[in-house]
mmCIF file of C-alpha atoms and ligand atoms in Angstrom:
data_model
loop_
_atom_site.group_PDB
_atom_site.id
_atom_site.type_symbol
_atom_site.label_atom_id
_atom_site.label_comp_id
_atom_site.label_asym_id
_atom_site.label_seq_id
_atom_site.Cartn_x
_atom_site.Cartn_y
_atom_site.Cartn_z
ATOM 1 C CA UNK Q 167 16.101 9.600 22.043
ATOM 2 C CA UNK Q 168 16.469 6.154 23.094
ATOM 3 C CA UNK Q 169 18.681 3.851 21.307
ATOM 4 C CA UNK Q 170 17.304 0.780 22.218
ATOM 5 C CA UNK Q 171 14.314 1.789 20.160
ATOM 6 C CA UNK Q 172 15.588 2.876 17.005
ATOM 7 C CA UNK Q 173 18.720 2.302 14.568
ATOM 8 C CA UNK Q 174 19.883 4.877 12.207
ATOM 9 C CA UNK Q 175 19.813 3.903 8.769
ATOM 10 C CA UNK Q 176 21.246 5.263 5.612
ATOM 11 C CA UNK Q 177 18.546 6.657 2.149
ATOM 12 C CA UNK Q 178 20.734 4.871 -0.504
ATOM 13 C CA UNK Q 179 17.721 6.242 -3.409
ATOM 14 C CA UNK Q 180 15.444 8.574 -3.958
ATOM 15 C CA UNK Q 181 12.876 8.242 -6.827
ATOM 16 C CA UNK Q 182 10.607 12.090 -7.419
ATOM 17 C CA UNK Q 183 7.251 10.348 -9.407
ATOM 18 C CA UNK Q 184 5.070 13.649 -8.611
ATOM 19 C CA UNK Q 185 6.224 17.387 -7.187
ATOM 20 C CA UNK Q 186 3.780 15.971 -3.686
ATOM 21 C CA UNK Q 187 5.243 12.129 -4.380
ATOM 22 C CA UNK Q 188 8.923 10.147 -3.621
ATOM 23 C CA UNK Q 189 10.102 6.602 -3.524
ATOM 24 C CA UNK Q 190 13.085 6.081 -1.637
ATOM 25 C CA UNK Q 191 15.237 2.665 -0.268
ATOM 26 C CA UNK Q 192 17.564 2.411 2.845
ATOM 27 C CA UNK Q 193 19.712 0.202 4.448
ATOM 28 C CA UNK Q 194 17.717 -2.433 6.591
ATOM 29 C CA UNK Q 195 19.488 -3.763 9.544
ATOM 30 C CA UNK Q 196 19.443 -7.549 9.259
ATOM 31 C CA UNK Q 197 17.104 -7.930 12.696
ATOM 32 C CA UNK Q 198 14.472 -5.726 11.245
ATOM 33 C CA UNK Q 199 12.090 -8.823 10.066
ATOM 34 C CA UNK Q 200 8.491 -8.123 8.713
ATOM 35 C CA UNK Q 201 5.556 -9.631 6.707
ATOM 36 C CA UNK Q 202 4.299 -8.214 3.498
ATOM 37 C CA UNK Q 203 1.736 -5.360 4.576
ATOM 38 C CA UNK Q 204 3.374 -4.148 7.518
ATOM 39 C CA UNK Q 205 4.346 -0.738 8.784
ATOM 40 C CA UNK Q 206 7.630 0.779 9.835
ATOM 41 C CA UNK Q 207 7.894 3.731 12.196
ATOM 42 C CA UNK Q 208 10.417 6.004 10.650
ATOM 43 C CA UNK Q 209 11.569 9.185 12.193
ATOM 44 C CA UNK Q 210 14.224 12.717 11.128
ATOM 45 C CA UNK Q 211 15.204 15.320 13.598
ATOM 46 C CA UNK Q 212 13.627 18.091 12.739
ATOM 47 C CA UNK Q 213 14.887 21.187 14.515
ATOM 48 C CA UNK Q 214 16.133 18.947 17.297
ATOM 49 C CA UNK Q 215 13.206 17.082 17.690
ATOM 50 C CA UNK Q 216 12.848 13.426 16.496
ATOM 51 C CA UNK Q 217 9.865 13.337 14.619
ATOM 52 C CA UNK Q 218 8.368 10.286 13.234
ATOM 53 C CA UNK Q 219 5.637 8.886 11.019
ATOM 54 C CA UNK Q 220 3.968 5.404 9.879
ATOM 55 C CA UNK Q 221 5.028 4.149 6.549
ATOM 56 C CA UNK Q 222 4.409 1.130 4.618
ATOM 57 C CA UNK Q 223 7.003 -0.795 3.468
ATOM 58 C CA UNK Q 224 7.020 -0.951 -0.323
ATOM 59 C CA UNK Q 225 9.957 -3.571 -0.353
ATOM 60 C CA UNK Q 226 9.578 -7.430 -0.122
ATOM 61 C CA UNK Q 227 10.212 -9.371 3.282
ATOM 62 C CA UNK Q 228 12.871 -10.747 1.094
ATOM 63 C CA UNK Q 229 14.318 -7.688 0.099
ATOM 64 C CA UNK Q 230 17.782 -6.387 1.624
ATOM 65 C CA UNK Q 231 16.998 -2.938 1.859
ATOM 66 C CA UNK Q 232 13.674 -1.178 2.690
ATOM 67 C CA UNK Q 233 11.530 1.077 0.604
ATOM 68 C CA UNK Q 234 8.787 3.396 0.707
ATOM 69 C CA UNK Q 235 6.458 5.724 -0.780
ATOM 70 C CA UNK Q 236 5.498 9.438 0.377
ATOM 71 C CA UNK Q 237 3.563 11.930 -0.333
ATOM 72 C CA UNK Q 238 4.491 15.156 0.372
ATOM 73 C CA UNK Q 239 2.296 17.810 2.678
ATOM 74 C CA UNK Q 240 3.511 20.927 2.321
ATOM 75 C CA UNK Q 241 2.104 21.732 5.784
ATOM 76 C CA UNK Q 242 3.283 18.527 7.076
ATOM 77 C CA UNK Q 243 5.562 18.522 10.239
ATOM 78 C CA UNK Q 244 7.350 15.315 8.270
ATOM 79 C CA UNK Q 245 7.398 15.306 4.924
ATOM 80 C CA UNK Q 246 7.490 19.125 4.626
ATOM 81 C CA UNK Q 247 11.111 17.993 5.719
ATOM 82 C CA UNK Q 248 11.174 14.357 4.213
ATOM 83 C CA UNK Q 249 10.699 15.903 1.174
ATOM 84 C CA UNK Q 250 14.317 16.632 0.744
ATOM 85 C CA UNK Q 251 16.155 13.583 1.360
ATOM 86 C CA UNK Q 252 18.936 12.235 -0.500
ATOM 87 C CA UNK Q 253 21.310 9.093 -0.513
ATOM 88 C CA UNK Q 254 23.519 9.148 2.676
ATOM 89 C CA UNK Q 255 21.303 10.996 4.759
ATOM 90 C CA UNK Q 256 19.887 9.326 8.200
ATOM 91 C CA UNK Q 257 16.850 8.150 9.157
ATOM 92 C CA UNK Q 258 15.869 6.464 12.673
ATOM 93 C CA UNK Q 259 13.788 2.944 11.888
ATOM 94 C CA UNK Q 260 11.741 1.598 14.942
ATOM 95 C CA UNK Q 261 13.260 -1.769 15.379
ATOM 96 C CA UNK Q 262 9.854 -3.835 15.182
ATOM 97 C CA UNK Q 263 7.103 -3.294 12.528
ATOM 98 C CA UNK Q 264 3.224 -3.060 13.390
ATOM 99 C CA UNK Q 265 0.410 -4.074 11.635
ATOM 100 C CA UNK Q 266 -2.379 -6.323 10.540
ATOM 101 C CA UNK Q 267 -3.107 -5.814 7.186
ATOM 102 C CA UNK Q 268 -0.976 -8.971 5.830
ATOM 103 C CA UNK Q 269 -3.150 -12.236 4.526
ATOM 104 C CA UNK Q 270 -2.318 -14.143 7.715
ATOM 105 C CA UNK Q 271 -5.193 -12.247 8.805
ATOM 106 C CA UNK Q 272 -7.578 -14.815 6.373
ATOM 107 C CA UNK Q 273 -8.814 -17.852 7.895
ATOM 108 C CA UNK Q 274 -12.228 -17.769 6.297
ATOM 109 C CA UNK Q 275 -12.889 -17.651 3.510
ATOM 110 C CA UNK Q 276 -10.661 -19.638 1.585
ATOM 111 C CA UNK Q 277 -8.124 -17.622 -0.548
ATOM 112 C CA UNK Q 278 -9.486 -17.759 -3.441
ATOM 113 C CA UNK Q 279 -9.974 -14.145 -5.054
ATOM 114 C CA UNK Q 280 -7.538 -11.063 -3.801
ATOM 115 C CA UNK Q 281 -8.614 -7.541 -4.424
ATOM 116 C CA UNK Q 282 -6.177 -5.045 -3.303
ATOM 117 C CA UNK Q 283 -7.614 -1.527 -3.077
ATOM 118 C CA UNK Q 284 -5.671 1.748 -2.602
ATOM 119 C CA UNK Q 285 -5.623 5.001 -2.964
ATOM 120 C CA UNK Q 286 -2.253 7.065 -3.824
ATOM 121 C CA UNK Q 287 0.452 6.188 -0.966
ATOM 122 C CA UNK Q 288 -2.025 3.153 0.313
ATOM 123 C CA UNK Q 289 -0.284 1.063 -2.863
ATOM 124 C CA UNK Q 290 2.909 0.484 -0.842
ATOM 125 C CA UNK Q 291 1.856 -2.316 1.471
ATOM 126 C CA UNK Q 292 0.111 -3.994 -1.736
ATOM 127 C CA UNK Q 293 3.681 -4.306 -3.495
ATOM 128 C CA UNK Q 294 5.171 -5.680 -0.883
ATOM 129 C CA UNK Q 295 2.381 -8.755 -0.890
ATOM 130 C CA UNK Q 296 2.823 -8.991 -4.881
ATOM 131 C CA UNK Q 297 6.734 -9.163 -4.378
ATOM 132 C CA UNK Q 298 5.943 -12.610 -2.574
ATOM 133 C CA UNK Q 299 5.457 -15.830 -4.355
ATOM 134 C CA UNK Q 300 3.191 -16.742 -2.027
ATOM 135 C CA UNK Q 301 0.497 -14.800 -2.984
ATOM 136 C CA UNK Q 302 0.412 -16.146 -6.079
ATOM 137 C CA UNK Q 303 0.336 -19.279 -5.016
ATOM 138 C CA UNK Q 304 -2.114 -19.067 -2.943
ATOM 139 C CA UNK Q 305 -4.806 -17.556 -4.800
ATOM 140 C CA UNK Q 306 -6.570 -18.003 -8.429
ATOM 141 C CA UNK Q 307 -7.418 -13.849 -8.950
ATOM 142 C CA UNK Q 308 -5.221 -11.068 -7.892
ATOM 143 C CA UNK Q 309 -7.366 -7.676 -8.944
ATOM 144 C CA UNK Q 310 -5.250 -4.562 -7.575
ATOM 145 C CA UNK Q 311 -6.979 -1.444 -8.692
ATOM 146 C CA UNK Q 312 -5.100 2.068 -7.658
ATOM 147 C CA UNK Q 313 -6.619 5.384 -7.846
ATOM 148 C CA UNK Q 314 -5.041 8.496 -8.200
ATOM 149 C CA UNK Q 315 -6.075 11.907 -9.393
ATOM 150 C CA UNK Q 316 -3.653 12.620 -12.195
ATOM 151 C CA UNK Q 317 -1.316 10.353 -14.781
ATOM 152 C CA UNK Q 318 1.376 11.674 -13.127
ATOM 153 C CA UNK Q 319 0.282 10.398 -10.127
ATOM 154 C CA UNK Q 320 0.313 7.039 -10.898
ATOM 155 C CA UNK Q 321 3.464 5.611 -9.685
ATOM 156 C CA UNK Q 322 5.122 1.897 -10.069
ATOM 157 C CA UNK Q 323 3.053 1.254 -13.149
ATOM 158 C CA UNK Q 324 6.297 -0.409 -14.381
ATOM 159 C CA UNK Q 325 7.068 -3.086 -11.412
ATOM 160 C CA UNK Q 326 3.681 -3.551 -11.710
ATOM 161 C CA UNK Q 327 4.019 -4.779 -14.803
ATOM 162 C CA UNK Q 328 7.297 -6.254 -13.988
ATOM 163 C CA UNK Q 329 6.130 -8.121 -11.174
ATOM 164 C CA UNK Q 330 3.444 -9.509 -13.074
ATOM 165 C CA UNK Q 331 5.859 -10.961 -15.354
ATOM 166 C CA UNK Q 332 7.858 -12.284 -12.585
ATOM 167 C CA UNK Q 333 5.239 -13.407 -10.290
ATOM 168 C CA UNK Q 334 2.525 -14.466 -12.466
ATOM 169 C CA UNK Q 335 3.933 -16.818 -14.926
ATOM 170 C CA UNK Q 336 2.964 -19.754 -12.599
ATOM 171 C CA UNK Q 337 0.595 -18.466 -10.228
ATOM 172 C CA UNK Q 338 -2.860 -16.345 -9.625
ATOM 173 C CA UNK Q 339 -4.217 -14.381 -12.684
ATOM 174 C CA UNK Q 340 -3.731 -10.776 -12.373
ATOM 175 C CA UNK Q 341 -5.430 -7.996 -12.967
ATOM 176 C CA UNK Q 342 -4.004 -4.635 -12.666
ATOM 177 C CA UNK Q 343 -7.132 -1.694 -13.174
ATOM 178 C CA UNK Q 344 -5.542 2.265 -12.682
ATOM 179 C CA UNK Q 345 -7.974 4.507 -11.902
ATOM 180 C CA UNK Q 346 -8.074 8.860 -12.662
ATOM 181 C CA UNK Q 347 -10.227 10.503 -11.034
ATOM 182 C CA UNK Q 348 -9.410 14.067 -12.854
ATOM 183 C CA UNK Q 349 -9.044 12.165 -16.133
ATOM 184 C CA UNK Q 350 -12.296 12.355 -18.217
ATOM 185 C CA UNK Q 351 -10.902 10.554 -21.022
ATOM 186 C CA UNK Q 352 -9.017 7.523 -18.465
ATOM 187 C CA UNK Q 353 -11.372 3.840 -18.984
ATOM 188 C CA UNK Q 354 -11.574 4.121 -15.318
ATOM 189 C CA UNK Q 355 -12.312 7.880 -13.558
ATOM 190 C CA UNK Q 356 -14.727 7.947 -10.741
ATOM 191 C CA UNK Q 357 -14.288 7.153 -6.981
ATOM 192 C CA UNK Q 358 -13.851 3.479 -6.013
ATOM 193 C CA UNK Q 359 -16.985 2.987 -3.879
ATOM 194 C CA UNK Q 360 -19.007 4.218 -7.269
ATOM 195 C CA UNK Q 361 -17.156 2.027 -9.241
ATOM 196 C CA UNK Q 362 -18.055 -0.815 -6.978
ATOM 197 C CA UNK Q 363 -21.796 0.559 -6.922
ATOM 198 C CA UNK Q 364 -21.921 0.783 -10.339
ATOM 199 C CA UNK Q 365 -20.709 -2.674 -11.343
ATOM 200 C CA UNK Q 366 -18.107 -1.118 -13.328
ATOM 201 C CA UNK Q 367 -15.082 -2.316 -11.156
ATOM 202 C CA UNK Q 368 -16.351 -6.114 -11.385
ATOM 203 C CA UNK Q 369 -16.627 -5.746 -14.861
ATOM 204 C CA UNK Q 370 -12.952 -4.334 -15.819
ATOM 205 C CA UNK Q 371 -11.496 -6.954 -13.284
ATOM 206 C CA UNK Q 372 -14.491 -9.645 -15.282
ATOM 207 C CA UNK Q 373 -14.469 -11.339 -11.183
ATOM 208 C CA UNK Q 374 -17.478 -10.803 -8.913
ATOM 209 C CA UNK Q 375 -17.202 -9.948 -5.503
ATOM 210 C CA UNK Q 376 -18.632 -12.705 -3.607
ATOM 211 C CA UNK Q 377 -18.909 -13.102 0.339
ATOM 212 C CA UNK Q 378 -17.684 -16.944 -0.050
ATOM 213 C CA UNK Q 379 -14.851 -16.366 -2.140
ATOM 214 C CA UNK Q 380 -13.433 -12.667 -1.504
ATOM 215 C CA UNK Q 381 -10.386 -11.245 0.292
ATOM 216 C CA UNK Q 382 -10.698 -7.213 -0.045
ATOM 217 C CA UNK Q 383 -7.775 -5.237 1.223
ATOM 218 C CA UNK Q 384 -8.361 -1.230 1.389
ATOM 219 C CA UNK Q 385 -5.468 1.229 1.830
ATOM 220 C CA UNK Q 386 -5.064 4.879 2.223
ATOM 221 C CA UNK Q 387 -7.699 7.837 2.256
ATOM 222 C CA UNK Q 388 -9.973 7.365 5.244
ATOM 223 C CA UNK Q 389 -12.845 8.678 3.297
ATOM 224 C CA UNK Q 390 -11.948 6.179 0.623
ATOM 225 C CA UNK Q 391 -11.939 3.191 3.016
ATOM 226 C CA UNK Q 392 -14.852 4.460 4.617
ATOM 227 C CA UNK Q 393 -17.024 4.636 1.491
ATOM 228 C CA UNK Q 394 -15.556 1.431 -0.198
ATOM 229 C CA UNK Q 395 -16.177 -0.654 3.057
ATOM 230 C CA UNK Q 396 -20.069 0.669 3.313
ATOM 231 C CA UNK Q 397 -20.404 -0.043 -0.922
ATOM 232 C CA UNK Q 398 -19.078 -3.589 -0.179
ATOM 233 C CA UNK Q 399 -21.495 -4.385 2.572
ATOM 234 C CA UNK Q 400 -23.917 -3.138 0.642
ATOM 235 C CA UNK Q 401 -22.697 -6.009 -1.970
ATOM 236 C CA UNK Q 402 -23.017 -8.933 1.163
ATOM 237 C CA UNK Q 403 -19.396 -8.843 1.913
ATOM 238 C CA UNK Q 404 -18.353 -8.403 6.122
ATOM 239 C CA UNK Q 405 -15.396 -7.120 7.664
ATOM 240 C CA UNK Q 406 -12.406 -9.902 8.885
ATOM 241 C CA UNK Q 407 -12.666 -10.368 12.384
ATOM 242 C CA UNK Q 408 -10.307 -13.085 14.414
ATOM 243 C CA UNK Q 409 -9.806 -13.651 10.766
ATOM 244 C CA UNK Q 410 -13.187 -14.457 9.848
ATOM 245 C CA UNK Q 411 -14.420 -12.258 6.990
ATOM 246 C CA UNK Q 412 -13.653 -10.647 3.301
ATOM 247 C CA UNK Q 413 -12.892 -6.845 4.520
ATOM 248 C CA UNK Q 414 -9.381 -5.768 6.242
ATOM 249 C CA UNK Q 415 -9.248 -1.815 5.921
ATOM 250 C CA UNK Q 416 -5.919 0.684 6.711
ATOM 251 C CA UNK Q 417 -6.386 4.047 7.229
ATOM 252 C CA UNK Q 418 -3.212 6.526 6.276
ATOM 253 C CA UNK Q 419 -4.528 9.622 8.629
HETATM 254 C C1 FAD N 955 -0.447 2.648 9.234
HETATM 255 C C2 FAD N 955 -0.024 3.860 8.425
HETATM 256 C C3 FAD N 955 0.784 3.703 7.311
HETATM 257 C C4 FAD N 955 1.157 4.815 6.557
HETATM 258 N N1 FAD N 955 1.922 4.633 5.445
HETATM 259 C C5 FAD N 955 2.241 5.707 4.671
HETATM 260 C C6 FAD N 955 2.987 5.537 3.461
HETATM 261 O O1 FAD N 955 3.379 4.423 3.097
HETATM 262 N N2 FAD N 955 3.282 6.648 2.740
HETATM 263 C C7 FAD N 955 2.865 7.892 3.119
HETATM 264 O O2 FAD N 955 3.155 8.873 2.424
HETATM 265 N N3 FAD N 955 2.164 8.079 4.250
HETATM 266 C C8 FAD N 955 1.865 7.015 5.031
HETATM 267 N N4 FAD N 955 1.153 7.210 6.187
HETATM 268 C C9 FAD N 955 0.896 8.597 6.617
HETATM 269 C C10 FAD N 955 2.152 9.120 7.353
HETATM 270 O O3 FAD N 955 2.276 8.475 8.608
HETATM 271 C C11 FAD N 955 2.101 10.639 7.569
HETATM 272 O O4 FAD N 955 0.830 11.066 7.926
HETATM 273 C C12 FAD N 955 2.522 11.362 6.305
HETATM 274 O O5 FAD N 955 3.882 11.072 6.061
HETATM 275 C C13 FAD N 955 2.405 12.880 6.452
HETATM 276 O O6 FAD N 955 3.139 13.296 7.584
HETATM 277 P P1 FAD N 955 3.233 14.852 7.924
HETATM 278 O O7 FAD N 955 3.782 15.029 9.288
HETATM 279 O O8 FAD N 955 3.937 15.573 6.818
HETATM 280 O O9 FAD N 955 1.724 15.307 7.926
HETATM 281 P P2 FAD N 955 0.596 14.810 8.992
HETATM 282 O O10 FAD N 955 0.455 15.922 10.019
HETATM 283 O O11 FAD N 955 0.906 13.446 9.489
HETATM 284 O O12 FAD N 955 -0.654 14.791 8.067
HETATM 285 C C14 FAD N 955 -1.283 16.001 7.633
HETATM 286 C C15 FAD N 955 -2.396 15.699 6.647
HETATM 287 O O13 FAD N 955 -1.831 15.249 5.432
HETATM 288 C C16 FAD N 955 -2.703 14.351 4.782
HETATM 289 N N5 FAD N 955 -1.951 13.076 4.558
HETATM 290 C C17 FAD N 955 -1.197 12.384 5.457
HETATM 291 N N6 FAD N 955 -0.671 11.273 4.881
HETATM 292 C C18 FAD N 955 -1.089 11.289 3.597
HETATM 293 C C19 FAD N 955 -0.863 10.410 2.505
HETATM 294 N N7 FAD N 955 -0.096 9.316 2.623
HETATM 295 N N8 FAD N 955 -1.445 10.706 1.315
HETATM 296 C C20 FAD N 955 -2.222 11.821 1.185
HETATM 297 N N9 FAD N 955 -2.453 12.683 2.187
HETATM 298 C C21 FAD N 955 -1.900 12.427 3.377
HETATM 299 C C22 FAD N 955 -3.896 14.186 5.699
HETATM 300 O O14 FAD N 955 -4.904 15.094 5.301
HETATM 301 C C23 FAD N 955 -3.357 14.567 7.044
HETATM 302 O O15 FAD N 955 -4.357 15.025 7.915
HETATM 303 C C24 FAD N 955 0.752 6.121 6.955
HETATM 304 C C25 FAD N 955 -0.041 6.267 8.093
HETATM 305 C C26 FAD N 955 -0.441 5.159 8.817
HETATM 306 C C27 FAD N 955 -1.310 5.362 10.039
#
């Protein structure tokens, strides 16, 4: 494998929210600079074979180590592996990130109203941009809505809440809306492109979506950002081009 493309880091946590879903932090090697939203390439040797894998980085560009989330697939040529790690165990990082779903990518509109949409995993790059004041400076509504399947699925509800404290004392009001799926008696349990269809999203957040005003940032299940993307067209909004538009979409497989 060639050195010049990766350094070997060390896991210094692991967090176990679900038996399919882990949280865990490493060292970050001081060159490794990103913006909030961004992907790392990580990679284990796996039988002798380096094998790696996209990630979003959970952690703040501010932050001295990195973190991510991960589901586990039990068929899964990574995290059927992954799945195991502990603190002081090695991991390769690709020295540069990738990506484009980071609010650079807004020229037009105006920042004025943020929703971030995910699905499990797909919250990572979305607590990265809340770990940065700017965000909050730079808009009036954050809505981040997260749907998962079960309760026990719903991870970081407590940085949520502590970064709201942090975060939002001086800056954009938030609105935090978990969603169940499998949860009949949860306030929010369908899909998120019925809940958009429905009204029912605008109405927990109490913000409309609105093609002059709206940034809307999707993450995770393709079928998810698929649907959500064709219910907010329906709803006027258009996908950011050369940073022109409301929609910026990142799909996990
Ligand atoms: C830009 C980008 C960012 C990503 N960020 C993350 C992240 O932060 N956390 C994370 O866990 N994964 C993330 N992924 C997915 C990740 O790269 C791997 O696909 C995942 O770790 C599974 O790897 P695997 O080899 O075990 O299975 P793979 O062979 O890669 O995938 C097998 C199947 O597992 C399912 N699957 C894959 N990823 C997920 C997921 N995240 N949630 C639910 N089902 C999934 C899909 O059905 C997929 O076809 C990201 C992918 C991309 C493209």
């Amino acid at each position: 494998m060639s050195e010049e493309k990766y350094t070997l880091e060390t896991v210094l946590s692991v967090k176990r929210w679900a038996a399919n879903l882990f949280s865990f932090t490493m060292t970050r090697p001081s060159a490794f600079r990103f913006t909030a939203g961004q992907f790392a390439r990580i990679g284990i040797q796996v039988e002798g074979e380096l094998i790696v894998r996209a990630y979003s980085i959970v952690s703040s560009p501010f932050d001295e180590t990195l973190e991510f989330f991960s589901i586990v697939v039990p068929e899964g040529a990574f995290t059927s592996q992954l799945q195991y790690l502990k603190p002081g165990d090695q991991i390769y990082l690709e020295k540069i990130p990738y990506g484009f779903l980071t609010l650079a990518r807004y020229q037009e509109p105006a920042p004025h109203d943020l929703w971030l949409l995910a699905t499990g995993t797909g919250l990572a790059p979305f607590i990265s941009m809340l770990q940065d004041f700017e965000t909050w400076q730079k808009y009036r509504h954050i809505v981040l809505a997260y749907s998962v399947r079960t309760q026990q699925e719903l991870a970081y509800v407590d940085r949520i809440n502590e970064i709201q404290n942090i975060f939002g004392e001086n800056g954009a009001e938030f609105c935090f809306l978990p969603i169940i799926t499998r949860d009949p008696f949860a306030k929010l349990n369908h899909r998120l492109p019925k809940l958009i269809e429905s009204g029912d999203l605008e109405q927990e957040a109490d913000l409309k979506f609105n093609v002059e005003s709206s940034h809307v940032m999707l993450c995770g299940n393709p079928q998810m950002v698929e649907d959500t993307k064709e219910a907010l067209k329906c709803r006027g909004l258009i996908m950011n081009r050369r940073g022109v538009g409301n929609i910026a979409v990142e799909n996990y497989w």
